[in-house]
Structure formats: C-alpha cells, structure tokens
C-alpha cells in the first residue's frame, strides 16, 4: 500500500500547492524553497515529497505544453526502467498531478547528494561518471531490454548505455538509485520549426522494441556533437522516423478500422478509446 499512500499524500498537498499558486509567498500555507536546478520554477517539499511545476520556466521549449510532455516522458522512462525488474536498481516514487490546468511533478526524496553520483552526468555532460562496475552492469542489462544503443558523449571516453543525463547514484543507504528519466527514449528526427524538439518529441518504447537495432538516446542532441559516431546515431534515428511515418502508421490504420468496426458492432463505440491502440503500436497521439 506504499504507492497508494504516496499518491494520496501527494494529491492532497499537491492540490493545496496549485490552489495557492497565485498567492504571495507570505500567504501560502506551503512555501516554496530553493533546491537548485535549471528548470521547473517554484519547488516545494512536504512529507519528504518534492513538488515542482511542469512549466517552461526558462523558455527552453517556447511553451508550457512541451514542458508538460517532458514530465510525461520522465514518468514513462522511470516506469520502463522499473519494469525491467533489475534487482537492487531503485527509482523514486513518482506521480503527475494534473489539476486546474497545471501539471505538478510529485517525487519522493532520495538519499543521494551531488557526491553520490557514479553514472551519467549532473552538469550537462561536462563531467561524465561511470566508475561503478556493478551499477554499469545493471544498466547494460536494462539498455538491452529497452533497445538503447551504447555511445559516448562529448569528450568523455565512458561508454554510456542511456542518455547522458540519466543519473545513477549509490545512495547513502548503499542502494543504487536512478533519477532524471525524461530523455530515456530516443528522439524522432527533429522538426526544425520546434525549439528543443529532441527533448520533447520522442519515439515511443513500444515502437523502439520493433526496431531490429538499438537507437541512441542522445541522437540529435548537443551531447554527441563532435563524437565519432554522431552522424551514424542521427542517421539511424532519421531512418526509424521514416519507418514510423511510412510503414508503422499506415499499417496501424488498417487494423484500427477493424477495432473500430468491432466496437461499433458491440455497441461500445461511445467508450472506445483511440490512444491505447495508437500507443500499443508505438504511435504518439498529438
């Protein structure tokens, strides 16, 4: 029942935080705190849960809708690492609260600090960690399950098996923890008209599993600029995007009409949901 208790507590306090969003700080029952970080705006901690708004506080994407999608990607990446079932590889309890037009990220605090990181990067790839062989072996197993391609980042020679900003920590309690999952899955070929599209327009894990070869999570990002295989990583993602548009989606349309016809014949057309069928075929619904 831990997850149920977490969701109940996060929802209770999260609604208070959202209801008070426009109040001056001295009028808020739950006051914001400074915990650092580049994006996300105001942050709050209550009952060992970190709350932060999914907003484009620093104009990274150009709109809050993209920031909300990034929060969704973070939860999806976390969920898939958890579902890999790698022993002793822990993730924080996390939920998204959509309420009154806001999206709030709610996440349990972990027993980690900037000194416990032993995989990935916490500073945009300037320093890449990879010193813990036991954690690395666990992440290699997960990357094979998720069909993620090993690669290097910037000037580092460490072979990553995830996006560079996925952080792995050996916590103060001796357990391994992961955090920052928003770019676990590779981007689709970016639309040049969309700002930072490689961050918020990602390929779905269901589609990635259908690929014969793994794809690089950091493709089309500045993290692989100048690396030996940059063009190869980007080309593979571009080809996958073409396959999605030219093969996967047209193929889905035929099967979707069959499902739609079946729902109509059963009198279930009013409760028929499109999104689950699209997602099962690895197609985003935008």
mmCIF file of N, CA, C and O in Angstrom, residues 215-285:
data_model
loop_
_atom_site.group_PDB
_atom_site.id
_atom_site.type_symbol
_atom_site.label_atom_id
_atom_site.label_comp_id
_atom_site.label_asym_id
_atom_site.label_seq_id
_atom_site.Cartn_x
_atom_site.Cartn_y
_atom_site.Cartn_z
ATOM 1 N N UNK A 215 18.738 2.152 -30.741
ATOM 2 C CA UNK A 215 18.897 3.552 -31.126
ATOM 3 C C UNK A 215 19.479 4.351 -29.969
ATOM 4 O O UNK A 215 19.318 3.987 -28.801
ATOM 5 N N UNK A 216 20.129 5.447 -30.307
ATOM 6 C CA UNK A 216 20.840 6.264 -29.329
ATOM 7 C C UNK A 216 19.911 7.297 -28.689
ATOM 8 O O UNK A 216 19.296 8.103 -29.388
ATOM 9 N N UNK A 217 19.848 7.298 -27.363
ATOM 10 C CA UNK A 217 19.012 8.249 -26.641
ATOM 11 C C UNK A 217 19.454 9.694 -26.867
ATOM 12 O O UNK A 217 18.632 10.610 -26.835
ATOM 13 N N UNK A 218 20.745 9.905 -27.080
ATOM 14 C CA UNK A 218 21.289 11.260 -27.223
ATOM 15 C C UNK A 218 21.389 11.719 -28.671
ATOM 16 O O UNK A 218 22.009 12.750 -28.953
ATOM 17 N N UNK A 219 20.787 10.974 -29.595
ATOM 18 C CA UNK A 219 20.818 11.382 -31.004
ATOM 19 C C UNK A 219 20.228 12.788 -31.165
ATOM 20 O O UNK A 219 19.313 13.176 -30.444
ATOM 21 N N UNK A 220 20.800 13.520 -32.094
ATOM 22 C CA UNK A 220 20.368 14.880 -32.438
ATOM 23 C C UNK A 220 20.515 15.879 -31.289
ATOM 24 O O UNK A 220 19.998 16.986 -31.357
ATOM 25 N N UNK A 221 21.208 15.513 -30.242
ATOM 26 C CA UNK A 221 21.433 16.440 -29.132
ATOM 27 C C UNK A 221 22.861 16.964 -29.188
ATOM 28 O O UNK A 221 23.741 16.364 -29.813
ATOM 29 N N UNK A 222 23.096 18.073 -28.519
ATOM 30 C CA UNK A 222 24.449 18.637 -28.498
ATOM 31 C C UNK A 222 25.406 17.764 -27.679
ATOM 32 O O UNK A 222 26.624 17.933 -27.755
ATOM 33 N N UNK A 223 24.859 16.813 -26.941
ATOM 34 C CA UNK A 223 25.713 15.948 -26.119
ATOM 35 C C UNK A 223 26.640 15.077 -26.969
ATOM 36 O O UNK A 223 27.693 14.651 -26.494
ATOM 37 N N UNK A 224 26.241 14.775 -28.206
ATOM 38 C CA UNK A 224 27.094 13.919 -29.047
ATOM 39 C C UNK A 224 27.768 14.724 -30.152
ATOM 40 O O UNK A 224 28.381 14.135 -31.045
ATOM 41 N N UNK A 225 27.670 16.039 -30.121
ATOM 42 C CA UNK A 225 28.347 16.868 -31.119
ATOM 43 C C UNK A 225 29.842 16.566 -31.141
ATOM 44 O O UNK A 225 30.511 16.590 -30.100
ATOM 45 N N UNK A 226 30.342 16.267 -32.320
ATOM 46 C CA UNK A 226 31.780 16.039 -32.469
ATOM 47 C C UNK A 226 32.257 14.652 -32.109
ATOM 48 O O UNK A 226 33.447 14.354 -32.249
ATOM 49 N N UNK A 227 31.353 13.779 -31.646
ATOM 50 C CA UNK A 227 31.770 12.412 -31.326
ATOM 51 C C UNK A 227 31.915 11.605 -32.612
ATOM 52 O O UNK A 227 31.354 11.947 -33.655
ATOM 53 N N UNK A 228 32.654 10.514 -32.541
ATOM 54 C CA UNK A 228 32.996 9.744 -33.735
ATOM 55 C C UNK A 228 31.773 9.209 -34.464
ATOM 56 O O UNK A 228 31.762 9.132 -35.699
ATOM 57 N N UNK A 229 30.748 8.824 -33.733
ATOM 58 C CA UNK A 229 29.575 8.190 -34.353
ATOM 59 C C UNK A 229 28.349 9.089 -34.381
ATOM 60 O O UNK A 229 27.225 8.604 -34.495
ATOM 61 N N UNK A 230 28.541 10.388 -34.278
ATOM 62 C CA UNK A 230 27.407 11.324 -34.257
ATOM 63 C C UNK A 230 26.498 11.148 -35.476
ATOM 64 O O UNK A 230 25.273 11.009 -35.336
ATOM 65 N N UNK A 231 27.071 11.152 -36.669
ATOM 66 C CA UNK A 231 26.271 11.049 -37.889
ATOM 67 C C UNK A 231 25.553 9.709 -37.974
ATOM 68 O O UNK A 231 24.407 9.622 -38.424
ATOM 69 N N UNK A 232 26.211 8.662 -37.529
ATOM 70 C CA UNK A 232 25.598 7.326 -37.536
ATOM 71 C C UNK A 232 24.376 7.278 -36.621
ATOM 72 O O UNK A 232 23.319 6.773 -37.015
ATOM 73 N N UNK A 233 24.529 7.809 -35.407
ATOM 74 C CA UNK A 233 23.401 7.820 -34.459
ATOM 75 C C UNK A 233 22.218 8.602 -35.031
ATOM 76 O O UNK A 233 21.064 8.157 -34.951
ATOM 77 N N UNK A 234 22.500 9.767 -35.583
ATOM 78 C CA UNK A 234 21.431 10.613 -36.120
ATOM 79 C C UNK A 234 20.763 9.959 -37.329
ATOM 80 O O UNK A 234 19.535 10.016 -37.475
ATOM 81 N N UNK A 235 21.556 9.334 -38.180
ATOM 82 C CA UNK A 235 21.002 8.689 -39.374
ATOM 83 C C UNK A 235 20.070 7.539 -38.994
ATOM 84 O O UNK A 235 18.992 7.364 -39.593
ATOM 85 N N UNK A 236 20.476 6.768 -37.999
ATOM 86 C CA UNK A 236 19.642 5.641 -37.571
ATOM 87 C C UNK A 236 18.297 6.117 -37.029
ATOM 88 O O UNK A 236 17.253 5.500 -37.292
ATOM 89 N N UNK A 237 18.302 7.215 -36.278
ATOM 90 C CA UNK A 237 17.045 7.772 -35.763
ATOM 91 C C UNK A 237 16.204 8.336 -36.906
ATOM 92 O O UNK A 237 14.975 8.191 -36.914
ATOM 93 N N UNK A 238 16.841 8.967 -37.876
ATOM 94 C CA UNK A 238 16.113 9.500 -39.031
ATOM 95 C C UNK A 238 15.437 8.374 -39.810
ATOM 96 O O UNK A 238 14.269 8.494 -40.228
ATOM 97 N N UNK A 239 16.142 7.269 -40.001
ATOM 98 C CA UNK A 239 15.566 6.124 -40.713
ATOM 99 C C UNK A 239 14.405 5.523 -39.921
ATOM 100 O O UNK A 239 13.391 5.108 -40.506
ATOM 101 N N UNK A 240 14.561 5.461 -38.601
ATOM 102 C CA UNK A 240 13.475 4.938 -37.766
ATOM 103 C C UNK A 240 12.248 5.830 -37.864
ATOM 104 O O UNK A 240 11.112 5.332 -37.926
ATOM 105 N N UNK A 241 12.462 7.133 -37.889
ATOM 106 C CA UNK A 241 11.336 8.066 -38.020
ATOM 107 C C UNK A 241 10.632 7.869 -39.355
ATOM 108 O O UNK A 241 9.392 7.872 -39.427
ATOM 109 N N UNK A 242 11.405 7.698 -40.418
ATOM 110 C CA UNK A 242 10.809 7.440 -41.738
ATOM 111 C C UNK A 242 9.997 6.144 -41.727
ATOM 112 O O UNK A 242 8.905 6.074 -42.306
ATOM 113 N N UNK A 243 10.526 5.128 -41.060
ATOM 114 C CA UNK A 243 9.802 3.853 -40.961
ATOM 115 C C UNK A 243 8.485 4.035 -40.207
ATOM 116 O O UNK A 243 7.452 3.472 -40.598
ATOM 117 N N UNK A 244 8.520 4.818 -39.163
ATOM 118 C CA UNK A 244 7.299 5.090 -38.398
ATOM 119 C C UNK A 244 6.242 5.741 -39.271
ATOM 120 O O UNK A 244 5.067 5.343 -39.260
ATOM 121 N N UNK A 245 6.659 6.738 -40.051
ATOM 122 C CA UNK A 245 5.704 7.509 -40.863
ATOM 123 C C UNK A 245 5.240 6.745 -42.104
ATOM 124 O O UNK A 245 4.073 6.846 -42.496
ATOM 125 N N UNK A 246 6.152 5.994 -42.710
ATOM 126 C CA UNK A 246 5.827 5.364 -43.995
ATOM 127 C C UNK A 246 5.294 3.945 -43.877
ATOM 128 O O UNK A 246 4.644 3.441 -44.797
ATOM 129 N N UNK A 247 5.560 3.286 -42.740
ATOM 130 C CA UNK A 247 5.153 1.885 -42.596
ATOM 131 C C UNK A 247 4.267 1.635 -41.378
ATOM 132 O O UNK A 247 3.155 1.105 -41.511
ATOM 133 N N UNK A 248 4.749 2.026 -40.191
ATOM 134 C CA UNK A 248 4.021 1.706 -38.960
ATOM 135 C C UNK A 248 2.645 2.361 -38.924
ATOM 136 O O UNK A 248 1.642 1.694 -38.624
ATOM 137 N N UNK A 249 2.579 3.645 -39.226
ATOM 138 C CA UNK A 249 1.290 4.359 -39.151
ATOM 139 C C UNK A 249 0.311 3.861 -40.208
ATOM 140 O O UNK A 249 -0.858 3.572 -39.888
ATOM 141 N N UNK A 250 0.702 3.735 -41.496
ATOM 142 C CA UNK A 250 -0.236 3.184 -42.482
ATOM 143 C C UNK A 250 -0.728 1.778 -42.123
ATOM 144 O O UNK A 250 -1.907 1.455 -42.315
ATOM 145 N N UNK A 251 0.181 0.946 -41.583
ATOM 146 C CA UNK A 251 -0.215 -0.407 -41.185
ATOM 147 C C UNK A 251 -1.223 -0.366 -40.045
ATOM 148 O O UNK A 251 -2.186 -1.156 -40.019
ATOM 149 N N UNK A 252 -1.004 0.551 -39.123
ATOM 150 C CA UNK A 252 -1.921 0.687 -37.993
ATOM 151 C C UNK A 252 -3.320 1.079 -38.442
ATOM 152 O O UNK A 252 -4.317 0.608 -37.881
ATOM 153 N N UNK A 253 -3.393 1.932 -39.458
ATOM 154 C CA UNK A 253 -4.702 2.433 -39.896
ATOM 155 C C UNK A 253 -5.643 1.300 -40.281
ATOM 156 O O UNK A 253 -6.832 1.325 -39.966
ATOM 157 N N UNK A 254 -5.100 0.274 -40.958
ATOM 158 C CA UNK A 254 -5.945 -0.846 -41.356
ATOM 159 C C UNK A 254 -6.459 -1.623 -40.158
ATOM 160 O O UNK A 254 -7.654 -1.927 -40.070
ATOM 161 N N UNK A 255 -5.597 -1.933 -39.201
ATOM 162 C CA UNK A 255 -6.021 -2.677 -38.019
ATOM 163 C C UNK A 255 -6.933 -1.831 -37.135
ATOM 164 O O UNK A 255 -7.851 -2.361 -36.496
ATOM 165 N N UNK A 256 -6.706 -0.533 -37.116
ATOM 166 C CA UNK A 256 -7.526 0.347 -36.292
ATOM 167 C C UNK A 256 -8.975 0.356 -36.779
ATOM 168 O O UNK A 256 -9.912 0.324 -35.973
ATOM 169 N N UNK A 257 -9.162 0.353 -38.086
ATOM 170 C CA UNK A 257 -10.521 0.327 -38.627
ATOM 171 C C UNK A 257 -11.238 -0.958 -38.228
ATOM 172 O O UNK A 257 -12.448 -0.958 -37.980
ATOM 173 N N UNK A 258 -10.473 -2.055 -38.139
ATOM 174 C CA UNK A 258 -11.065 -3.324 -37.694
ATOM 175 C C UNK A 258 -11.526 -3.222 -36.254
ATOM 176 O O UNK A 258 -12.640 -3.638 -35.904
ATOM 177 N N UNK A 259 -10.678 -2.662 -35.381
ATOM 178 C CA UNK A 259 -11.042 -2.487 -33.964
ATOM 179 C C UNK A 259 -12.246 -1.547 -33.833
ATOM 180 O O UNK A 259 -13.136 -1.780 -33.010
ATOM 181 N N UNK A 260 -12.272 -0.523 -34.645
ATOM 182 C CA UNK A 260 -13.373 0.439 -34.598
ATOM 183 C C UNK A 260 -14.681 -0.214 -35.025
ATOM 184 O O UNK A 260 -15.736 -0.008 -34.411
ATOM 185 N N UNK A 261 -14.600 -1.044 -36.045
ATOM 186 C CA UNK A 261 -15.790 -1.747 -36.524
ATOM 187 C C UNK A 261 -16.299 -2.727 -35.470
ATOM 188 O O UNK A 261 -17.519 -2.847 -35.250
ATOM 189 N N UNK A 262 -15.382 -3.419 -34.799
ATOM 190 C CA UNK A 262 -15.775 -4.356 -33.744
ATOM 191 C C UNK A 262 -16.452 -3.628 -32.591
ATOM 192 O O UNK A 262 -17.458 -4.097 -32.048
ATOM 193 N N UNK A 263 -15.899 -2.481 -32.204
ATOM 194 C CA UNK A 263 -16.500 -1.702 -31.122
ATOM 195 C C UNK A 263 -17.891 -1.236 -31.498
ATOM 196 O O UNK A 263 -18.816 -1.241 -30.678
ATOM 197 N N UNK A 264 -18.075 -0.863 -32.766
ATOM 198 C CA UNK A 264 -19.391 -0.400 -33.227
ATOM 199 C C UNK A 264 -20.406 -1.535 -33.203
ATOM 200 O O UNK A 264 -21.556 -1.361 -32.772
ATOM 201 N N UNK A 265 -19.975 -2.724 -33.633
ATOM 202 C CA UNK A 265 -20.894 -3.869 -33.672
ATOM 203 C C UNK A 265 -21.309 -4.319 -32.279
ATOM 204 O O UNK A 265 -22.383 -4.886 -32.088
ATOM 205 N N UNK A 266 -20.444 -4.056 -31.271
ATOM 206 C CA UNK A 266 -20.747 -4.435 -29.891
ATOM 207 C C UNK A 266 -21.466 -3.322 -29.131
ATOM 208 O O UNK A 266 -21.754 -3.476 -27.934
ATOM 209 N N UNK A 267 -21.714 -2.210 -29.802
ATOM 210 C CA UNK A 267 -22.358 -1.085 -29.132
ATOM 211 C C UNK A 267 -21.452 -0.370 -28.158
ATOM 212 O O UNK A 267 -21.926 0.256 -27.204
ATOM 213 N N UNK A 268 -20.134 -0.462 -28.389
ATOM 214 C CA UNK A 268 -19.169 0.137 -27.471
ATOM 215 C C UNK A 268 -18.452 1.344 -28.065
ATOM 216 O O UNK A 268 -17.431 1.779 -27.551
ATOM 217 N N UNK A 269 -19.000 1.892 -29.144
ATOM 218 C CA UNK A 269 -18.309 2.964 -29.841
ATOM 219 C C UNK A 269 -18.151 4.210 -28.975
ATOM 220 O O UNK A 269 -17.164 4.943 -29.093
ATOM 221 N N UNK A 270 -19.093 4.452 -28.065
ATOM 222 C CA UNK A 270 -19.024 5.657 -27.242
ATOM 223 C C UNK A 270 -17.935 5.575 -26.178
ATOM 224 O O UNK A 270 -17.485 6.609 -25.674
ATOM 225 N N UNK A 271 -17.508 4.371 -25.835
ATOM 226 C CA UNK A 271 -16.446 4.226 -24.834
ATOM 227 C C UNK A 271 -15.130 3.765 -25.471
ATOM 228 O O UNK A 271 -14.159 3.505 -24.766
ATOM 229 N N UNK A 272 -15.128 3.678 -26.788
ATOM 230 C CA UNK A 272 -13.921 3.258 -27.500
ATOM 231 C C UNK A 272 -12.846 4.338 -27.373
ATOM 232 O O UNK A 272 -13.097 5.523 -27.606
ATOM 233 N N UNK A 273 -11.640 3.933 -26.993
ATOM 234 C CA UNK A 273 -10.553 4.884 -26.807
ATOM 235 C C UNK A 273 -9.461 4.656 -27.845
ATOM 236 O O UNK A 273 -8.961 3.546 -28.001
ATOM 237 N N UNK A 274 -9.112 5.727 -28.517
ATOM 238 C CA UNK A 274 -8.140 5.647 -29.607
ATOM 239 C C UNK A 274 -6.714 5.527 -29.083
ATOM 240 O O UNK A 274 -5.909 4.738 -29.581
ATOM 241 N N UNK A 275 -6.385 6.337 -28.058
ATOM 242 C CA UNK A 275 -4.998 6.450 -27.605
ATOM 243 C C UNK A 275 -4.345 5.109 -27.261
ATOM 244 O O UNK A 275 -3.209 4.858 -27.685
ATOM 245 N N UNK A 276 -5.004 4.220 -26.490
ATOM 246 C CA UNK A 276 -4.343 2.950 -26.150
ATOM 247 C C UNK A 276 -3.953 2.128 -27.380
ATOM 248 O O UNK A 276 -2.902 1.476 -27.384
ATOM 249 N N UNK A 277 -4.791 2.157 -28.420
ATOM 250 C CA UNK A 277 -4.480 1.408 -29.641
ATOM 251 C C UNK A 277 -3.274 2.022 -30.354
ATOM 252 O O UNK A 277 -2.395 1.300 -30.849
ATOM 253 N N UNK A 278 -3.219 3.347 -30.417
ATOM 254 C CA UNK A 278 -2.085 4.010 -31.063
ATOM 255 C C UNK A 278 -0.804 3.752 -30.284
ATOM 256 O O UNK A 278 0.228 3.419 -30.875
ATOM 257 N N UNK A 279 -0.861 3.885 -28.973
ATOM 258 C CA UNK A 279 0.327 3.689 -28.148
ATOM 259 C C UNK A 279 0.838 2.254 -28.229
ATOM 260 O O UNK A 279 2.047 2.021 -28.227
ATOM 261 N N UNK A 280 -0.067 1.289 -28.296
ATOM 262 C CA UNK A 280 0.332 -0.114 -28.387
ATOM 263 C C UNK A 280 1.133 -0.390 -29.664
ATOM 264 O O UNK A 280 1.958 -1.314 -29.704
ATOM 265 N N UNK A 281 0.895 0.430 -30.689
ATOM 266 C CA UNK A 281 1.643 0.298 -31.955
ATOM 267 C C UNK A 281 2.830 1.251 -32.014
ATOM 268 O O UNK A 281 3.472 1.379 -33.059
ATOM 269 N N UNK A 282 3.096 1.926 -30.901
ATOM 270 C CA UNK A 282 4.261 2.813 -30.861
ATOM 271 C C UNK A 282 4.063 4.152 -31.530
ATOM 272 O O UNK A 282 5.026 4.786 -31.959
ATOM 273 N N UNK A 283 2.808 4.611 -31.603
ATOM 274 C CA UNK A 283 2.497 5.865 -32.294
ATOM 275 C C UNK A 283 2.048 6.900 -31.252
ATOM 276 O O UNK A 283 1.129 6.652 -30.467
ATOM 277 N N UNK A 284 2.690 8.040 -31.263
ATOM 278 C CA UNK A 284 2.280 9.123 -30.375
ATOM 279 C C UNK A 284 0.985 9.744 -30.861
ATOM 280 O O UNK A 284 0.715 9.816 -32.058
ATOM 281 N N UNK A 285 0.189 10.216 -29.931
ATOM 282 C CA UNK A 285 -1.061 10.909 -30.283
ATOM 283 C C UNK A 285 -0.881 12.374 -29.939
ATOM 284 O O UNK A 285 -0.815 12.751 -28.786
#
